[in-house]
Amino acid sequence: MAKQSRRTSGGARALAGDYYTSSAIFAQEMQQLFSGRWLCTVHQSTLSQPGSHALYELAPTKPGAEPVPSESVLIVRGEDGEIRAFYNVCRHRGARLRQVGGQLPGNCIRCPYHAWTFALDGRLLGAPNMGDVAGFDRSEHPLIPVATAIWEGFVFINLAPAPVPFEQAFASVLGSFTAWQIPRLVVARQVTYEVAANWKLLFQNYSECYHCPTIHPALNQLTPYLGADNDHESGEILGGPMQIQQPEGSMTESGHLCGPALVSGAERMRVYYYTLFPNMFLSLHPDYVLVHRLDPLAIDRTRVVCEWLFDPGYREQAGANPEEAVWFWDRVNREDWQVCELAQQGVRSRGYLPGMYSELESTTAAFDRAYLEALEGAAR
Ligand code: FES
Ligand SMILES: [Fe+2]
């Protein structure tokens, strides 16, 4: 949502239309970008006890759609409290193990096909009628693990066989947000959107506030669009703060805090907006943290899972009402999705030629550079 920068956009132009319309590029992105980077999945508070699990679906293929590299990953909290991830694939004949997240019955993962049963740590516990099969050893058939990392309470996965260490990939923000104590927050609300636009259009849109006076009059009153700055101006993590106009203000329907304050001092007068390539927006407010997770569904469709995280004490605090933040951002989100969809409609036209970025779109230009470097670097 934020940002102008003191850096200039250097005469950069928007991306060519193919990047928003080519199924071949989409397949390349899923294979080379999403399958080899750390992807935000869920906040740990949503996996509250052993057997709590969630699914992460990468580019789920719809009937009739062109096939792209797709995956389903099962993220589960074990008996020991650890959160692990596994390919959602049975070790017998490959059936999808779980269709939806929730609480696993019996605290085990039971295949719906022939009832092979796996422990929460992936070990194969039981395989009916396999006991007398020569050479069959249960210990050799655990679920296939997927790399995980937990940062600020968010569970990240990486599908690469030997991923870049998370601490290296996220080095520029490690420790930056400890003031908000995000690991102890809880998800007060989740809203899922499906947007008829390419995932990069959503990144580009979140990265600038050039559109705020026209598209978001309510937001622009609380945080005027010229009061933005960047503390991450290049690379795969981009963004920075915007100034809140009113003391004790926040991005809510009333313009005031709607839950217990998470931070003090100067942070009470700022909202921080970051894009974390390739699937997360992180928006830090004085009284809540908003996360957008982007799941590309197709070249021209993106699912967005939005979560509002609050201090768990909000339930007891008189007057606290997370819905004030949900109403506010739900409207801003819908305003954004509408213009992203308009952009998607335009970029597929023969009349589309990449236009020049303004100085207020320097972070959008920086996103494009990081994206192209990632895509071209992966192709080398
Ligand atoms: S495919 Fe899972 S038990 Fe047969
Ligand atoms: Fe916006």
GROMACS .gro file of N, CA, C and O in nm, residues 93-139:
model
  188
   93ARG      N    1   0.042  -4.564  -0.293
   93ARG     CA    2   0.023  -4.540  -0.436
   93ARG      C    3  -0.008  -4.393  -0.466
   93ARG      O    4  -0.069  -4.362  -0.568
   94GLY      N    5   0.033  -4.309  -0.374
   94GLY     CA    6   0.036  -4.167  -0.407
   94GLY      C    7  -0.092  -4.090  -0.386
   94GLY      O    8  -0.098  -3.973  -0.424
   95ALA      N    9  -0.193  -4.150  -0.323
   95ALA     CA   10  -0.319  -4.076  -0.308
   95ALA      C   11  -0.298  -3.949  -0.225
   95ALA      O   12  -0.213  -3.945  -0.135
   96ARG      N   13  -0.375  -3.845  -0.257
   96ARG     CA   14  -0.378  -3.723  -0.175
   96ARG      C   15  -0.429  -3.763  -0.037
   96ARG      O   16  -0.536  -3.824  -0.025
   97LEU      N   17  -0.356  -3.727   0.067
   97LEU     CA   18  -0.391  -3.773   0.202
   97LEU      C   19  -0.504  -3.691   0.263
   97LEU      O   20  -0.597  -3.745   0.320
   98ARG      N   21  -0.493  -3.558   0.253
   98ARG     CA   22  -0.593  -3.471   0.314
   98ARG      C   23  -0.645  -3.372   0.211
   98ARG      O   24  -0.569  -3.320   0.130
   99GLN      N   25  -0.774  -3.347   0.218
   99GLN     CA   26  -0.836  -3.250   0.126
   99GLN      C   27  -0.855  -3.114   0.191
   99GLN      O   28  -0.860  -3.012   0.122
  100VAL      N   29  -0.870  -3.114   0.324
  100VAL     CA   30  -0.888  -2.988   0.397
  100VAL      C   31  -0.809  -2.994   0.527
  100VAL      O   32  -0.779  -3.103   0.576
  101GLY      N   33  -0.778  -2.879   0.583
  101GLY     CA   34  -0.709  -2.875   0.710
  101GLY      C   35  -0.808  -2.891   0.826
  101GLY      O   36  -0.926  -2.918   0.805
  102GLY      N   37  -0.756  -2.875   0.949
  102GLY     CA   38  -0.842  -2.888   1.067
  102GLY      C   39  -0.771  -2.970   1.172
  102GLY      O   40  -0.649  -2.963   1.188
  103GLN      N   41  -0.847  -3.056   1.243
  103GLN     CA   42  -0.790  -3.143   1.345
  103GLN      C   43  -0.792  -3.286   1.293
  103GLN      O   44  -0.897  -3.335   1.248
  104LEU      N   45  -0.676  -3.353   1.298
  104LEU     CA   46  -0.669  -3.489   1.245
  104LEU      C   47  -0.735  -3.587   1.342
  104LEU      O   48  -0.695  -3.592   1.459
  105PRO      N   49  -0.831  -3.667   1.297
  105PRO     CA   50  -0.892  -3.764   1.385
  105PRO      C   51  -0.787  -3.866   1.433
  105PRO      O   52  -0.708  -3.914   1.353
  106GLY      N   53  -0.786  -3.893   1.562
  106GLY     CA   54  -0.693  -3.992   1.617
  106GLY      C   55  -0.549  -3.946   1.617
  106GLY      O   56  -0.457  -4.026   1.638
  107ASN      N   57  -0.526  -3.818   1.590
  107ASN     CA   58  -0.389  -3.764   1.586
  107ASN      C   59  -0.295  -3.847   1.499
  107ASN      O   60  -0.180  -3.876   1.536
  108CYS      N   61  -0.345  -3.890   1.385
  108CYS     CA   62  -0.259  -3.956   1.287
  108CYS      C   63  -0.311  -3.919   1.149
  108CYS      O   64  -0.421  -3.863   1.134
  109ILE      N   65  -0.230  -3.949   1.049
  109ILE     CA   66  -0.266  -3.915   0.911
  109ILE      C   67  -0.298  -4.045   0.840
  109ILE      O   68  -0.210  -4.128   0.818
  110ARG      N   69  -0.426  -4.064   0.810
  110ARG     CA   70  -0.470  -4.195   0.757
  110ARG      C   71  -0.510  -4.177   0.612
  110ARG      O   72  -0.594  -4.092   0.579
  111CYS      N   73  -0.447  -4.252   0.525
  111CYS     CA   74  -0.480  -4.240   0.383
  111CYS      C   75  -0.622  -4.290   0.357
  111CYS      O   76  -0.659  -4.399   0.404
  112PRO      N   77  -0.701  -4.214   0.282
  112PRO     CA   78  -0.840  -4.255   0.257
  112PRO      C   79  -0.852  -4.374   0.161
  112PRO      O   80  -0.961  -4.427   0.142
  113TYR      N   81  -0.739  -4.418   0.101
  113TYR     CA   82  -0.747  -4.522  -0.004
  113TYR      C   83  -0.737  -4.663   0.057
  113TYR      O   84  -0.835  -4.736   0.067
  114HIS      N   85  -0.619  -4.702   0.106
  114HIS     CA   86  -0.602  -4.836   0.163
  114HIS      C   87  -0.564  -4.831   0.310
  114HIS      O   88  -0.516  -4.929   0.366
  115ALA      N   89  -0.579  -4.711   0.370
  115ALA     CA   90  -0.566  -4.692   0.515
  115ALA      C   91  -0.424  -4.706   0.569
  115ALA      O   92  -0.406  -4.741   0.685
  116TRP      N   93  -0.323  -4.682   0.488
  116TRP     CA   94  -0.191  -4.667   0.548
  116TRP      C   95  -0.199  -4.546   0.642
  116TRP      O   96  -0.263  -4.444   0.609
  117THR      N   97  -0.133  -4.561   0.758
  117THR     CA   98  -0.149  -4.459   0.862
  117THR      C   99  -0.012  -4.408   0.905
  117THR      O  100   0.079  -4.488   0.932
  118PHE      N  101   0.000  -4.276   0.910
  118PHE     CA  102   0.127  -4.211   0.941
  118PHE      C  103   0.115  -4.133   1.071
  118PHE      O  104   0.009  -4.075   1.101
  119ALA      N  105   0.225  -4.128   1.146
  119ALA     CA  106   0.230  -4.047   1.269
  119ALA      C  107   0.243  -3.900   1.230
  119ALA      O  108   0.272  -3.866   1.115
  120LEU      N  109   0.222  -3.813   1.329
  120LEU     CA  110   0.230  -3.669   1.303
  120LEU      C  111   0.371  -3.626   1.265
  120LEU      O  112   0.389  -3.518   1.209
  121ASP      N  113   0.471  -3.709   1.297
  121ASP     CA  114   0.608  -3.677   1.254
  121ASP      C  115   0.644  -3.746   1.123
  121ASP      O  116   0.761  -3.747   1.083
  122GLY      N  117   0.546  -3.808   1.058
  122GLY     CA  118   0.566  -3.863   0.925
  122GLY      C  119   0.597  -4.012   0.921
  122GLY      O  120   0.592  -4.073   0.813
  123ARG      N  121   0.627  -4.074   1.036
  123ARG     CA  122   0.659  -4.218   1.034
  123ARG      C  123   0.537  -4.298   0.990
  123ARG      O  124   0.424  -4.266   1.027
  124LEU      N  125   0.563  -4.405   0.915
  124LEU     CA  126   0.454  -4.496   0.879
  124LEU      C  127   0.427  -4.585   0.999
  124LEU      O  128   0.513  -4.661   1.044
  125LEU      N  129   0.303  -4.577   1.051
  125LEU     CA  130   0.268  -4.655   1.171
  125LEU      C  131   0.206  -4.788   1.133
  125LEU      O  132   0.230  -4.889   1.198
  126GLY      N  133   0.122  -4.786   1.033
  126GLY     CA  134   0.050  -4.909   0.999
  126GLY      C  135   0.020  -4.916   0.851
  126GLY      O  136  -0.007  -4.813   0.787
  127ALA      N  137   0.029  -5.039   0.797
  127ALA     CA  138   0.000  -5.061   0.655
  127ALA      C  139  -0.069  -5.197   0.646
  127ALA      O  140  -0.001  -5.301   0.650
  128PRO      N  141  -0.201  -5.197   0.639
  128PRO     CA  142  -0.275  -5.324   0.645
  128PRO      C  143  -0.227  -5.425   0.540
  128PRO      O  144  -0.202  -5.390   0.425
  129ASN      N  145  -0.212  -5.549   0.584
  129ASN     CA  146  -0.178  -5.662   0.496
  129ASN      C  147  -0.043  -5.651   0.428
  129ASN      O  148  -0.017  -5.717   0.329
  130MET      N  149   0.044  -5.565   0.482
  130MET     CA  150   0.178  -5.552   0.421
  130MET      C  151   0.282  -5.630   0.502
  130MET      O  152   0.397  -5.641   0.460
  131GLY      N  153   0.240  -5.688   0.617
  131GLY     CA  154   0.335  -5.751   0.708
  131GLY      C  155   0.411  -5.866   0.645
  131GLY      O  156   0.527  -5.890   0.678
  132ASP      N  157   0.345  -5.941   0.555
  132ASP     CA  158   0.414  -6.057   0.498
  132ASP      C  159   0.467  -6.030   0.357
  132ASP      O  160   0.498  -6.122   0.282
  133VAL      N  161   0.477  -5.903   0.321
  133VAL     CA  162   0.535  -5.869   0.189
  133VAL      C  163   0.687  -5.869   0.202
  133VAL      O  164   0.742  -5.794   0.284
  134ALA      N  165   0.751  -5.955   0.122
  134ALA     CA  166   0.897  -5.967   0.132
  134ALA      C  167   0.963  -5.833   0.104
  134ALA      O  168   0.929  -5.764   0.007
  135GLY      N  169   1.055  -5.795   0.191
  135GLY     CA  170   1.133  -5.673   0.169
  135GLY      C  171   1.064  -5.546   0.214
  135GLY      O  172   1.121  -5.437   0.200
  136PHE      N  173   0.941  -5.558   0.267
  136PHE     CA  174   0.871  -5.437   0.311
  136PHE      C  175   0.913  -5.401   0.453
  136PHE      O  176   0.902  -5.482   0.543
  137ASP      N  177   0.963  -5.278   0.468
  137ASP     CA  178   1.006  -5.232   0.600
  137ASP      C  179   0.939  -5.098   0.623
  137ASP      O  180   0.966  -5.001   0.551
  138ARG      N  181   0.851  -5.094   0.724
  138ARG     CA  182   0.774  -4.971   0.749
  138ARG      C  183   0.863  -4.848   0.763
  138ARG      O  184   0.828  -4.739   0.719
  139SER      N  185   0.979  -4.867   0.823
  139SER     CA  186   1.065  -4.750   0.851
  139SER      C  187   1.117  -4.686   0.722
  139SER      O  188   1.169  -4.575   0.726
   0.00000   0.00000   0.00000
